[in-house]
mmCIF file of C-alpha atoms and ligand atoms in Angstrom:
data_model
loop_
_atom_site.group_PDB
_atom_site.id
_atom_site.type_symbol
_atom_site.label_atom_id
_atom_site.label_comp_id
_atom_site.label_asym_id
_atom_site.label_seq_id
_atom_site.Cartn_x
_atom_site.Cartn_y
_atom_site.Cartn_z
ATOM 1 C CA UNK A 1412 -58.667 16.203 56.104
ATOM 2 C CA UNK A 1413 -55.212 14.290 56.557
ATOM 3 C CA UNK A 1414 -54.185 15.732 59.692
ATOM 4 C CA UNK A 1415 -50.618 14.303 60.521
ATOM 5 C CA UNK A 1416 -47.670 16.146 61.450
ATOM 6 C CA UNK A 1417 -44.295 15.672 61.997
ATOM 7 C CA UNK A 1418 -43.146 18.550 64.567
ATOM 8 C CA UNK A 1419 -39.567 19.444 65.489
ATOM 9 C CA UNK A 1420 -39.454 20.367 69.353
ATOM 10 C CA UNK A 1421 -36.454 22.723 70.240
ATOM 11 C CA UNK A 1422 -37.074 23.787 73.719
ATOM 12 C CA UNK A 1423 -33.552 25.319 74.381
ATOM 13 C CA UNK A 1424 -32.548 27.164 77.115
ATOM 14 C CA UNK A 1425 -33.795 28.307 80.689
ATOM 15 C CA UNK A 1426 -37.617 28.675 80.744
ATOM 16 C CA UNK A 1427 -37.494 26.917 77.298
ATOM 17 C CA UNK A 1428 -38.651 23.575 78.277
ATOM 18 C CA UNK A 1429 -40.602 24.174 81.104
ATOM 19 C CA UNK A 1430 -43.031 26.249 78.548
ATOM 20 C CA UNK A 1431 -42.680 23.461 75.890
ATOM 21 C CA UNK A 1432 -44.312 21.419 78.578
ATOM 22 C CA UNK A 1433 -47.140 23.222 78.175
ATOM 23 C CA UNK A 1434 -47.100 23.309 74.431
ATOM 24 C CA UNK A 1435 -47.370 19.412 74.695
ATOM 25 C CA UNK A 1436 -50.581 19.309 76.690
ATOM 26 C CA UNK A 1437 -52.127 21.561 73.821
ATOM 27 C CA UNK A 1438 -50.686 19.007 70.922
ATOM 28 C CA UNK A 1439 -51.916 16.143 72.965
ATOM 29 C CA UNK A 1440 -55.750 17.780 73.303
ATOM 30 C CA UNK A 1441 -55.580 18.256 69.247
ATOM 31 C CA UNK A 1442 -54.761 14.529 69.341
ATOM 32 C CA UNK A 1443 -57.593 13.490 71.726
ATOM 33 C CA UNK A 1444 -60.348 16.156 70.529
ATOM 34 C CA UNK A 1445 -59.306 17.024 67.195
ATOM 35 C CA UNK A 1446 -58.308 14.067 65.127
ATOM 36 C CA UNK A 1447 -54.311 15.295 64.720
ATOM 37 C CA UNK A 1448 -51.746 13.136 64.877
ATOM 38 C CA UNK A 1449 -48.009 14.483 65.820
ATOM 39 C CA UNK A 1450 -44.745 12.458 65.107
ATOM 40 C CA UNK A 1451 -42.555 14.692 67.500
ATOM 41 C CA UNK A 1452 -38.627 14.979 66.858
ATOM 42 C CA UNK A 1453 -37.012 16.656 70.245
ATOM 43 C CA UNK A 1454 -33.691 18.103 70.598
ATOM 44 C CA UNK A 1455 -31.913 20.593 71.551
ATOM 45 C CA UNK A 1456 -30.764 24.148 70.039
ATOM 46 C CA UNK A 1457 -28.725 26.698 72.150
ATOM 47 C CA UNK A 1458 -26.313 25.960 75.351
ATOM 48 C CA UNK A 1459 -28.425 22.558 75.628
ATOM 49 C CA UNK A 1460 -26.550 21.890 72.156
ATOM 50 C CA UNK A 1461 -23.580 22.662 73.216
ATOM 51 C CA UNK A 1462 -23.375 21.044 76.103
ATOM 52 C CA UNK A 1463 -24.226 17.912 74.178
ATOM 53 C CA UNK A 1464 -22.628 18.113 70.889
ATOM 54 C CA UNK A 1465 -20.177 20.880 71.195
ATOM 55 C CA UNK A 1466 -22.313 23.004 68.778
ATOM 56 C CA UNK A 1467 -25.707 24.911 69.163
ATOM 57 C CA UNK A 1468 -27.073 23.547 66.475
ATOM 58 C CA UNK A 1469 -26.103 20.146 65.142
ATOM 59 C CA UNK A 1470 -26.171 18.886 61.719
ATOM 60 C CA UNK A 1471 -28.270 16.516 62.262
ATOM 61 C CA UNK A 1472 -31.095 18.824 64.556
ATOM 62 C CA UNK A 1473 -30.692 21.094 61.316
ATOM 63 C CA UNK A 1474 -31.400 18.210 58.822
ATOM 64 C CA UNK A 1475 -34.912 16.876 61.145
ATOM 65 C CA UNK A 1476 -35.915 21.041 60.978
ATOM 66 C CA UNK A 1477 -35.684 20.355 57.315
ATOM 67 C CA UNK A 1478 -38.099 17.655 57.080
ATOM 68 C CA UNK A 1479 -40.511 18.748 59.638
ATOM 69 C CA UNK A 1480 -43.674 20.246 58.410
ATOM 70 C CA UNK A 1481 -42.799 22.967 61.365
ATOM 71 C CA UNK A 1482 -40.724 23.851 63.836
ATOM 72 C CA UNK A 1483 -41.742 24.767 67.670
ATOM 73 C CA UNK A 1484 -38.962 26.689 69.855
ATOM 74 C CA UNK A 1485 -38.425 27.512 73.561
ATOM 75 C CA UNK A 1486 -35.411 29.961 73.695
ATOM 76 C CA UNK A 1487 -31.814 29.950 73.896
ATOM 77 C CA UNK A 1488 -28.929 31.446 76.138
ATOM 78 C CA UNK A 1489 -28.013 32.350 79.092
ATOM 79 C CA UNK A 1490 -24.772 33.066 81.923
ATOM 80 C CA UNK A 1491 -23.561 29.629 81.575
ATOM 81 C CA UNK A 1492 -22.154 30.414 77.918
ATOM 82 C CA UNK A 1493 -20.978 33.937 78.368
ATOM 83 C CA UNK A 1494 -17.101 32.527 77.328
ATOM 84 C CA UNK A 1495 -18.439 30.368 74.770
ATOM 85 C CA UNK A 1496 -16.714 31.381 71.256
ATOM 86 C CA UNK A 1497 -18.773 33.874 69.707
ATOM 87 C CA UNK A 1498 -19.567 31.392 66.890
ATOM 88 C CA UNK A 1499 -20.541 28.876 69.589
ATOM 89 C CA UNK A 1500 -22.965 30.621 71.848
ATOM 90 C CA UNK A 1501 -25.981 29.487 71.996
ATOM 91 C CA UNK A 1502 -27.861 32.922 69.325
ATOM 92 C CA UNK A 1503 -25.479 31.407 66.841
ATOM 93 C CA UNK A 1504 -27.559 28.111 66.819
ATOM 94 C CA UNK A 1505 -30.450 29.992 66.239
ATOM 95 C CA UNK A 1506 -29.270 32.695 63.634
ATOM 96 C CA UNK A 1507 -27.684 29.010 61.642
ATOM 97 C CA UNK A 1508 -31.216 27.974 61.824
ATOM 98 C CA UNK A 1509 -32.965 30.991 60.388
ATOM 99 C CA UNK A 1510 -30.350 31.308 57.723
ATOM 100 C CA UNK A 1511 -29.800 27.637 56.600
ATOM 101 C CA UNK A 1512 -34.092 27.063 56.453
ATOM 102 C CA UNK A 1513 -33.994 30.439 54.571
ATOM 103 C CA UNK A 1514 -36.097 31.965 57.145
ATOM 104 C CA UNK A 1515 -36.363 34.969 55.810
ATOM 105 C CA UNK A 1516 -39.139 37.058 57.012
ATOM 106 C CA UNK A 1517 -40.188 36.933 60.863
ATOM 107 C CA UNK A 1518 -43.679 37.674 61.643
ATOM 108 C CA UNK A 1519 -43.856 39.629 64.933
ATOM 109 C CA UNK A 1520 -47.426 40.433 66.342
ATOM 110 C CA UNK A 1521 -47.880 43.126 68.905
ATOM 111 C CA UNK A 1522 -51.525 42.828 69.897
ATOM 112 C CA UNK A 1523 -53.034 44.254 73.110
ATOM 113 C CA UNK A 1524 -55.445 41.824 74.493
ATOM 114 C CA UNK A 1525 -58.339 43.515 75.882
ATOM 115 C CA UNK A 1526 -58.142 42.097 79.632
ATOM 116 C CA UNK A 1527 -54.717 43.192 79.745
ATOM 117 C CA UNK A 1528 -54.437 46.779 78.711
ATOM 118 C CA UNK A 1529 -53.659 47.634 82.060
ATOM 119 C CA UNK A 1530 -50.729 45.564 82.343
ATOM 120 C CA UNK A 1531 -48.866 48.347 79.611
ATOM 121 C CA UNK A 1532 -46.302 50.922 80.917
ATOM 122 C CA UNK A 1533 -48.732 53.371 78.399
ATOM 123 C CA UNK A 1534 -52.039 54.892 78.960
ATOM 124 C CA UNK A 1535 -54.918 52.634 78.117
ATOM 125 C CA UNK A 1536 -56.289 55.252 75.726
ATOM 126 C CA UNK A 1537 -53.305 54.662 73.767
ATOM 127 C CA UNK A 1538 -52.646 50.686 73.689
ATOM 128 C CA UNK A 1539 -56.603 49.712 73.786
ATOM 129 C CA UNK A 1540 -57.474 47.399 70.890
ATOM 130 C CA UNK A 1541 -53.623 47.554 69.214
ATOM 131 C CA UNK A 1542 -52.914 45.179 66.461
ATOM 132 C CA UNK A 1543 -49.365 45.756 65.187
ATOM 133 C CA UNK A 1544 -47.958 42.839 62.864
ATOM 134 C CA UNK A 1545 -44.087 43.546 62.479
ATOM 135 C CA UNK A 1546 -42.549 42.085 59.799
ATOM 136 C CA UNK A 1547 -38.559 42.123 60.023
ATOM 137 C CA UNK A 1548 -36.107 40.875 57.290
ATOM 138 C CA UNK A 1549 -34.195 37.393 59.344
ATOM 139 C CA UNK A 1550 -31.768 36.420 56.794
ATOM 140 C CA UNK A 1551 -29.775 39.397 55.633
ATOM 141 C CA UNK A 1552 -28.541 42.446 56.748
ATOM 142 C CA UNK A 1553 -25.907 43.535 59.249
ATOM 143 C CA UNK A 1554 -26.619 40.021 61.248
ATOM 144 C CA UNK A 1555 -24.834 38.017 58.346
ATOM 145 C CA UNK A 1556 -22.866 40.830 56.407
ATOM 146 C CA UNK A 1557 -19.245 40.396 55.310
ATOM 147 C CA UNK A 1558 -16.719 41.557 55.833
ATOM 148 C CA UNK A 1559 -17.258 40.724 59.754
ATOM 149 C CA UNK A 1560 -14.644 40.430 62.873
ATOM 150 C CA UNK A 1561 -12.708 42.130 65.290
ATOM 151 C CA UNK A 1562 -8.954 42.826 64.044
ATOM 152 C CA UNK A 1563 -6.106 44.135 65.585
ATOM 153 C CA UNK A 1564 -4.120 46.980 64.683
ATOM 154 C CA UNK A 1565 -0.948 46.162 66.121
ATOM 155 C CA UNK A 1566 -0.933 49.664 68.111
ATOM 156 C CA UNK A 1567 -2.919 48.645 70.520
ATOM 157 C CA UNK A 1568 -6.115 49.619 69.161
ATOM 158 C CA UNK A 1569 -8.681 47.452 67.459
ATOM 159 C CA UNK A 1570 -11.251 47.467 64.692
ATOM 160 C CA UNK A 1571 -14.730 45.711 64.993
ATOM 161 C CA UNK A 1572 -16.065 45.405 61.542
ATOM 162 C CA UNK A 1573 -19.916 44.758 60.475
ATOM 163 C CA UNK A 1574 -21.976 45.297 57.386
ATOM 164 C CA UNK A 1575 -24.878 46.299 56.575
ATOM 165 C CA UNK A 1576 -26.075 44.539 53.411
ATOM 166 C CA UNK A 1577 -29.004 44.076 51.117
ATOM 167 C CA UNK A 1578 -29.778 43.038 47.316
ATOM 168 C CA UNK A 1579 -32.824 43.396 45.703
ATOM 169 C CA UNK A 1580 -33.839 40.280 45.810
ATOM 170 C CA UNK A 1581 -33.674 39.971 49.821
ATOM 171 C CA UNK A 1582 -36.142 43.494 49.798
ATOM 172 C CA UNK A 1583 -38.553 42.697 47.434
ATOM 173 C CA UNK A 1584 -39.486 38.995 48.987
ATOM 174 C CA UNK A 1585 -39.928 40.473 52.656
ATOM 175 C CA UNK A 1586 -41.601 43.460 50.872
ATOM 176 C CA UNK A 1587 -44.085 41.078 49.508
ATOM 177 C CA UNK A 1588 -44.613 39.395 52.657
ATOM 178 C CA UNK A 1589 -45.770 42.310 54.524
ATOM 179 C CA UNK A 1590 -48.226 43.468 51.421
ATOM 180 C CA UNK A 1591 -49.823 40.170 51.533
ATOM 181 C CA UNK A 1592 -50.515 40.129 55.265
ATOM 182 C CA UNK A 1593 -51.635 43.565 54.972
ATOM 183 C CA UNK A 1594 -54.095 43.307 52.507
ATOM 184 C CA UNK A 1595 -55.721 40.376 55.586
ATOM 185 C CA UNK A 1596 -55.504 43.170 57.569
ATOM 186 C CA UNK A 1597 -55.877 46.908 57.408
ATOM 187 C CA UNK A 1598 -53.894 47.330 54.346
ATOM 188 C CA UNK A 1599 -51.829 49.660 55.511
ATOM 189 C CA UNK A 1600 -47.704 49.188 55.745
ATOM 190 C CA UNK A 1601 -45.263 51.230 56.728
ATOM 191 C CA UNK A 1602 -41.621 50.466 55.341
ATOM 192 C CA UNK A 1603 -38.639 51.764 58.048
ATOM 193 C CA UNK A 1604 -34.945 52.363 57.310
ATOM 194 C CA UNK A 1605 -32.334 55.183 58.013
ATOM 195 C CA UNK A 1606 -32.027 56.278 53.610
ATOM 196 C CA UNK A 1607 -31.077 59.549 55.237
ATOM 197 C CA UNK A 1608 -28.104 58.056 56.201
ATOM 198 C CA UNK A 1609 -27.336 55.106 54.976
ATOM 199 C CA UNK A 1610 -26.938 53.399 51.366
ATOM 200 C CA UNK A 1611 -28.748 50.102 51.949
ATOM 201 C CA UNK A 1612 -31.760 51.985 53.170
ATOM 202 C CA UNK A 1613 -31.880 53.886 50.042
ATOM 203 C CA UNK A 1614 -32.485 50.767 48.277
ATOM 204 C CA UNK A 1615 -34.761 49.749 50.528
ATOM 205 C CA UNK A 1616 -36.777 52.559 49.926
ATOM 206 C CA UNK A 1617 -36.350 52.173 46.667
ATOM 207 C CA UNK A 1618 -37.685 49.024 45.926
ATOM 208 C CA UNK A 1619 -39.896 48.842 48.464
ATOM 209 C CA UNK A 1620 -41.482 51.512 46.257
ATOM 210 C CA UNK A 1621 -41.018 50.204 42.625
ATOM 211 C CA UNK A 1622 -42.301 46.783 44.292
ATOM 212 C CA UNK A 1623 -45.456 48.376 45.638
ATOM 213 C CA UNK A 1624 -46.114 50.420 42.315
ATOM 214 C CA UNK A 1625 -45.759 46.629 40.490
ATOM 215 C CA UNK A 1626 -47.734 44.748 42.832
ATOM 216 C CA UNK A 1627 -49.345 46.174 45.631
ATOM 217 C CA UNK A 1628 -50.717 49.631 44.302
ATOM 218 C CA UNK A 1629 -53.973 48.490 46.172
ATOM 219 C CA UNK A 1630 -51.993 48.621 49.542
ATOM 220 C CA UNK A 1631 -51.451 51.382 51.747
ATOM 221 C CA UNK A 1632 -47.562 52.146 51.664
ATOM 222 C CA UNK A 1633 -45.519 54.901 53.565
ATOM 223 C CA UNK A 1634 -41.862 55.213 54.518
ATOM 224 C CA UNK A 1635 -40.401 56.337 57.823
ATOM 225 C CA UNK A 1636 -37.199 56.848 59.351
ATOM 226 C CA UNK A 1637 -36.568 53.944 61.658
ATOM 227 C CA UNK A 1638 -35.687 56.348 64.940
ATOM 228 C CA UNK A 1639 -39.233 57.991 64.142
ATOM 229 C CA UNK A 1640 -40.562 54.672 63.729
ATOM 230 C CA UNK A 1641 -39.286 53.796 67.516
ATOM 231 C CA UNK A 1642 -40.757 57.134 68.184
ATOM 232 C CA UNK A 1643 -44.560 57.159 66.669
ATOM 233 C CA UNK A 1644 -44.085 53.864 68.271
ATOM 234 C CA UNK A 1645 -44.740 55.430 71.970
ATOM 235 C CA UNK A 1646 -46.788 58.264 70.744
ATOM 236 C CA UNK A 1647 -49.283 56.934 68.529
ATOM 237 C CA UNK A 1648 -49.111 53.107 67.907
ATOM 238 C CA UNK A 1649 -52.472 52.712 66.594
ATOM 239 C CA UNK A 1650 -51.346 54.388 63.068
ATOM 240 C CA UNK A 1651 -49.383 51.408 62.308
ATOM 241 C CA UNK A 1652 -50.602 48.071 60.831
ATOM 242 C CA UNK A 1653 -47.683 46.037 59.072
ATOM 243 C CA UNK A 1654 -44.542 47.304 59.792
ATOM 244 C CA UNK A 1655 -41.570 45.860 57.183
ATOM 245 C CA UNK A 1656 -37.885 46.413 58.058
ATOM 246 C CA UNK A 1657 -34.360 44.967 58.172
ATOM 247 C CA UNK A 1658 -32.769 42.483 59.958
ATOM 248 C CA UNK A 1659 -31.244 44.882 62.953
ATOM 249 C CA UNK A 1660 -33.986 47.643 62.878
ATOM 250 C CA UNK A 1661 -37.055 44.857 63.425
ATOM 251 C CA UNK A 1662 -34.890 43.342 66.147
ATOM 252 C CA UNK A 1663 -35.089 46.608 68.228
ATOM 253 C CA UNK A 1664 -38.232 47.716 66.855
ATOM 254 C CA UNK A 1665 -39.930 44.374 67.470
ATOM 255 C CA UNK A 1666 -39.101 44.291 70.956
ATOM 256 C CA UNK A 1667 -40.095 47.883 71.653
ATOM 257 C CA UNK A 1668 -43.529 47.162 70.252
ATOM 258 C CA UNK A 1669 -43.483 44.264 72.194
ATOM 259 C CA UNK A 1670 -43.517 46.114 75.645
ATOM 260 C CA UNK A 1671 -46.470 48.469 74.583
ATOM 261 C CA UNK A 1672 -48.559 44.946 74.841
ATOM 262 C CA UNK A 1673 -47.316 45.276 78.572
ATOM 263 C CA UNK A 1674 -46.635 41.604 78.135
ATOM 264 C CA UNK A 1675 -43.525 39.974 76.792
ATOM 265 C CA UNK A 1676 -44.655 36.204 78.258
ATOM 266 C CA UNK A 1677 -47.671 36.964 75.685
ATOM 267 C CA UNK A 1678 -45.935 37.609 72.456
ATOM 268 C CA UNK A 1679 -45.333 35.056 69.653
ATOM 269 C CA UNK A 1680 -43.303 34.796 66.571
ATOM 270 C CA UNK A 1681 -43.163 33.074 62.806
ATOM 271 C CA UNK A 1682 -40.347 32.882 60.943
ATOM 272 C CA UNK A 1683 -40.800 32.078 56.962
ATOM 273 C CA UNK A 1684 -39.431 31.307 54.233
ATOM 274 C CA UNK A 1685 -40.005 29.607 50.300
ATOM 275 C CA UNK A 1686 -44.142 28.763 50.936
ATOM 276 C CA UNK A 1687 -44.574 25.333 51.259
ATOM 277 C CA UNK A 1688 -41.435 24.727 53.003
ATOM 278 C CA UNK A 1689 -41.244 24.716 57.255
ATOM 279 C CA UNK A 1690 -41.410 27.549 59.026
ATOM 280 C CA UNK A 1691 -39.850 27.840 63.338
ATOM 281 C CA UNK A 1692 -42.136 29.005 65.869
ATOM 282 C CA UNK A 1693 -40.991 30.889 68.930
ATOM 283 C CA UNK A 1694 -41.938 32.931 71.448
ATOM 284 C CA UNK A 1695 -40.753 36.312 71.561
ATOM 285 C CA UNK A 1696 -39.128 36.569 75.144
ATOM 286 C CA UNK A 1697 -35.987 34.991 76.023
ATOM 287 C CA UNK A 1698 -34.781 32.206 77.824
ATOM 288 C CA UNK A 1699 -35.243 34.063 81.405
ATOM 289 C CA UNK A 1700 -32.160 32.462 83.369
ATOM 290 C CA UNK A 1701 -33.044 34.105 86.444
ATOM 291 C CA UNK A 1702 -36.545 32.440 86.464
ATOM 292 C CA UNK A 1703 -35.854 29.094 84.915
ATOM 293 C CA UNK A 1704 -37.188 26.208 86.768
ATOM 294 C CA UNK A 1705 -39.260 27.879 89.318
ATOM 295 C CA UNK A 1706 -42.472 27.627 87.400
ATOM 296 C CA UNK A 1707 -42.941 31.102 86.954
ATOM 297 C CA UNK A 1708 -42.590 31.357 83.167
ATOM 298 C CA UNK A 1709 -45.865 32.153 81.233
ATOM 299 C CA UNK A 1710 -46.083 29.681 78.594
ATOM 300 C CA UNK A 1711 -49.013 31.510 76.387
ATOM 301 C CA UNK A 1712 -46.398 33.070 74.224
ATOM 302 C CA UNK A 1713 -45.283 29.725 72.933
ATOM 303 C CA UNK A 1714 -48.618 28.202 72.914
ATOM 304 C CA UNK A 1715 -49.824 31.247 71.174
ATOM 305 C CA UNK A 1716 -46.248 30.701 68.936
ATOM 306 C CA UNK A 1717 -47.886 26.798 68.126
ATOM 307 C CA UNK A 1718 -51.008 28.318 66.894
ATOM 308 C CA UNK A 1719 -49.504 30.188 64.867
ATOM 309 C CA UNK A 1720 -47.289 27.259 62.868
ATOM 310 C CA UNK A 1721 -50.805 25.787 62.769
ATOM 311 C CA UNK A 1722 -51.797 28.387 60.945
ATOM 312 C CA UNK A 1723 -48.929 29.632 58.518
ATOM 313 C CA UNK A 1724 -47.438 26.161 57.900
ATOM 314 C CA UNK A 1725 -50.095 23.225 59.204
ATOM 315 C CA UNK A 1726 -52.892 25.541 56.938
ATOM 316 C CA UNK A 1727 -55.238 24.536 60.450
ATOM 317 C CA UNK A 1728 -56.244 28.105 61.253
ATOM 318 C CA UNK A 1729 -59.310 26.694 62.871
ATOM 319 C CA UNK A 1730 -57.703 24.824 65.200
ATOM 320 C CA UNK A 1731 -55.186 28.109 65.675
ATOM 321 C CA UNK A 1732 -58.357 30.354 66.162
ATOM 322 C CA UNK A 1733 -59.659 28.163 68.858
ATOM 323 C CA UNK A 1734 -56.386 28.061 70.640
ATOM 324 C CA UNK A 1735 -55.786 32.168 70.270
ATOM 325 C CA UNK A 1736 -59.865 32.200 71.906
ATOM 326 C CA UNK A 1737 -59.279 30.328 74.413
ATOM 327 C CA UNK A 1738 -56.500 32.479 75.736
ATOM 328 C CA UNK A 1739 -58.639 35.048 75.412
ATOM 329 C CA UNK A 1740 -61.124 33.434 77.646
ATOM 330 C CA UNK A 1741 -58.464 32.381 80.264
ATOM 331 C CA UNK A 1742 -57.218 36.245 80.914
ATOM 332 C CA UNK A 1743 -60.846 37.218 80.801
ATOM 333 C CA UNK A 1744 -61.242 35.393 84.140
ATOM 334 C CA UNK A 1745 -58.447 36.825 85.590
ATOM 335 C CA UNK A 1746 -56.249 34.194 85.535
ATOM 336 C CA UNK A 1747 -52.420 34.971 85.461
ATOM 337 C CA UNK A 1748 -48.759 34.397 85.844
ATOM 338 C CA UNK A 1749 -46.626 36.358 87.112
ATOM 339 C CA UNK A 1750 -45.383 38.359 83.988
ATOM 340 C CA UNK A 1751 -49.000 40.011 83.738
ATOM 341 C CA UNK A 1752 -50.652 39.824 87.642
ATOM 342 C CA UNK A 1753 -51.537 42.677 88.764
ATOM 343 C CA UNK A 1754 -51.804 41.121 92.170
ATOM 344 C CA UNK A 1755 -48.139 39.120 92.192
ATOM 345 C CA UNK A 1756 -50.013 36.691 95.263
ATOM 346 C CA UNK A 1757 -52.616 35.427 92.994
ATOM 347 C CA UNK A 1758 -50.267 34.676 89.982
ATOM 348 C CA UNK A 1759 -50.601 30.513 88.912
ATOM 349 C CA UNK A 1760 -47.552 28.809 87.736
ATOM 350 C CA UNK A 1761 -46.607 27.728 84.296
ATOM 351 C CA UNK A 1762 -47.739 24.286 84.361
ATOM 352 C CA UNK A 1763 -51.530 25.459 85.884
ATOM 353 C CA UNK A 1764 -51.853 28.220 83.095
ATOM 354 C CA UNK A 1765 -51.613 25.183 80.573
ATOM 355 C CA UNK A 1766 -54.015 23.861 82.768
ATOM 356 C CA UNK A 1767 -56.216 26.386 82.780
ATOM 357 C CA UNK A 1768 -56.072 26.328 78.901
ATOM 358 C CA UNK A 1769 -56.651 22.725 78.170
ATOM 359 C CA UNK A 1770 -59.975 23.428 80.562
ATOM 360 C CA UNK A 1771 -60.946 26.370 78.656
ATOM 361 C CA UNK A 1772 -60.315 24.651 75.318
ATOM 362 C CA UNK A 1773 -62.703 21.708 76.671
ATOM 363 C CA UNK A 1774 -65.282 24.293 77.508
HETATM 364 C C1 IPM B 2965 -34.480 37.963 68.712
HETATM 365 C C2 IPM B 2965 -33.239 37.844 69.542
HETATM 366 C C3 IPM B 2965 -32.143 37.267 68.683
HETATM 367 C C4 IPM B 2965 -31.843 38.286 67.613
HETATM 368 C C5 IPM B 2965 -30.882 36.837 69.429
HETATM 369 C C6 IPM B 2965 -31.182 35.870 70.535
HETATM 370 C C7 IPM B 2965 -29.850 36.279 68.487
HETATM 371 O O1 IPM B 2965 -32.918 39.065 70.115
HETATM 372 O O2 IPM B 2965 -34.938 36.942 68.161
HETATM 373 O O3 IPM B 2965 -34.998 39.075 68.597
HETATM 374 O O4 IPM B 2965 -31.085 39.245 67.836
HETATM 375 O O5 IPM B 2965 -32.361 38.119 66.510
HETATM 376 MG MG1 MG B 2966 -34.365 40.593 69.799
#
């Protein structure tokens, strides 16, 4: 099998590139002991983009996304471009990249690893063996509705306008998304949105049904309300497999599933579009400011975010499956940083977990 890749490398902001360090010893060991060969773009998305071309994201990082067969991204932001322009800062890079690849359906896995139940703010009873797979809409919504702004009302008050938005279209292709990864799963989705309340979520409901009845009949589908969604969330996360929702609602949802895993430095992410064309890779967490450079950052979320892309767009899901074991293997002895020690004095730094990975990968 032809095995060469050419990779864009964002690493962003904060703990963005010390992580992407890490993500590079993993490529490199697929090079050496797997017969892959990368052709790596870097460059920079975020505040690193703005410092250095005035935008955070330049036409020309957007145009080497394009021809990549994947993306692989640290994070973005952080205090240095608070009074950046609000179309400057470094989350509009990234929401210019999800939209102009036509990203639009963002794969976000909550799964409880076995040697780390503990590290959840829930009772191991309740988190033990979860698998959650949330899939949230990325290119739509109240993130990219018009009309948008702030305006002033010349009376000293002002209006700040957003709006929620979806066509049919936009439902039906994440809606599809989540039935296909569901039937690899348990088969089971759950579609959330506020229809109680609010127009767009009627629709969703809508044809999120009419699509299922079409195409998916063999799936498991129910609705909820997106606030008992954040709810059943905490009381009984087990009775979810796929979750599908919008743009706004997956962005709060995803990260409140995300703490149940106890483990935020764990977490990764795919964002998808058209099959066949690149998909970006990143980690769920953010770019940490307060932690950046110190070598405290656990890099398994982006490593586990790389075997993913090999996966979903580099069809390797051997390769991804030995990568996702060995991390298994790794917290099975007990080795951690500091996001997920239980004892803080025997947490490793970033650069020895990636160690400790390439070592368990060679065993
Ligand atoms: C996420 C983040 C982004 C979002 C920010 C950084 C723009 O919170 O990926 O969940 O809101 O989508
Ligand atoms: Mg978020």
């Amino acid at each position: 099998m032809d095995k060469n890749f050419t990779l864009t490398v964002l690493p962003g902001d904060g703990i963005g590139p010390e992580v992407m360090k890490e993500v590079r010893k993993v490529m490199k060991w697929l090079e050496d002991k797997r017969g892959f060969h990368f052709t790596l773009h870097e460059d920079d998305i975020g505040g690193a983009a703005y410092d250095r071309y005035g935008m955070p994201l330049a036409d020309e990082t957007l145009e080497k996304c394009k021809a990549s067969h994947a993306v692989i991204m640290g994070s973005v932001g952080g205090p240095k471009w608070d009074n950046v322009d609000y179309n400057k800062r470094p989350e509009a890079g990234l929401l210019r990249l999800r939209k102009e690849m036509g990203l639009f359906a963002n794969l976000r896995p909550a799964l409880v690893f076995d040697a780390l139940v503990e590290a959840s703010s829930l009772k191991p009873e309740i988190v033990k063996g979860l698998d959650i797979l949330i899939v949230r809409e990325l290119t739509g919504g109240v993130y990219f509705g018009e009309p948008r702004g702030i305006e002033d009302l010349g009376n000293g008050q002002r209006r700040g306008v957003n709006t929620q938005v979806y066509e049919t279209y936009e439902i039906e292709r994440v809606g599809r998304v989540a039935f296909d990864l569901a039937r690899k799963r348990k088969n089971k989705v759950t579609s959330c949105e506020k229809a109680n309340v609010m127009e767009s979520g009627k629709l969703w409901r809508e044809d999120i049904t009419a699509l299922h009845q079409a195409e998916a009949s063999d799936v498991t589908l129910e609705h909820m309300y997106a606030d008992n969604c954040a709810m059943q969330l905490l009381r009984n996360p087990s009775q979810f497999d796929v979750i599908v929702t919008d743009n706004l609602f997956g962005d709060i949802l995803s990260d409140e599933a995300s703490m149940l895993t106890g483990s935020l430095g764990m977490l990764p992410s795919a964002s998808l579009g058209t099959a066949g064309k690149p998909g970006v890779y990143e980690p769920v967490h953010g770019s940490a400011p307060d932690i950046a450079g110190q070598g405290k950052a656990n890099p398994l979320a982006t490593i586990l975010s790389f075997a993913m892309a090999l996966r979903y767009s580099l069809d390797c899901g051997v390769e991804a499956s030995e990568i996702e074991n060995a991390v298994q293997r790794v917290l099975n002895k007990g080795i951690r940083t500091l996001d997920i020690a239980n004892n803080q004095g025997c947490a490793i730094s970033t650069s020895a977990m990636g160690d400790a990975l390439i070592i368990e990968l060679n065993a």
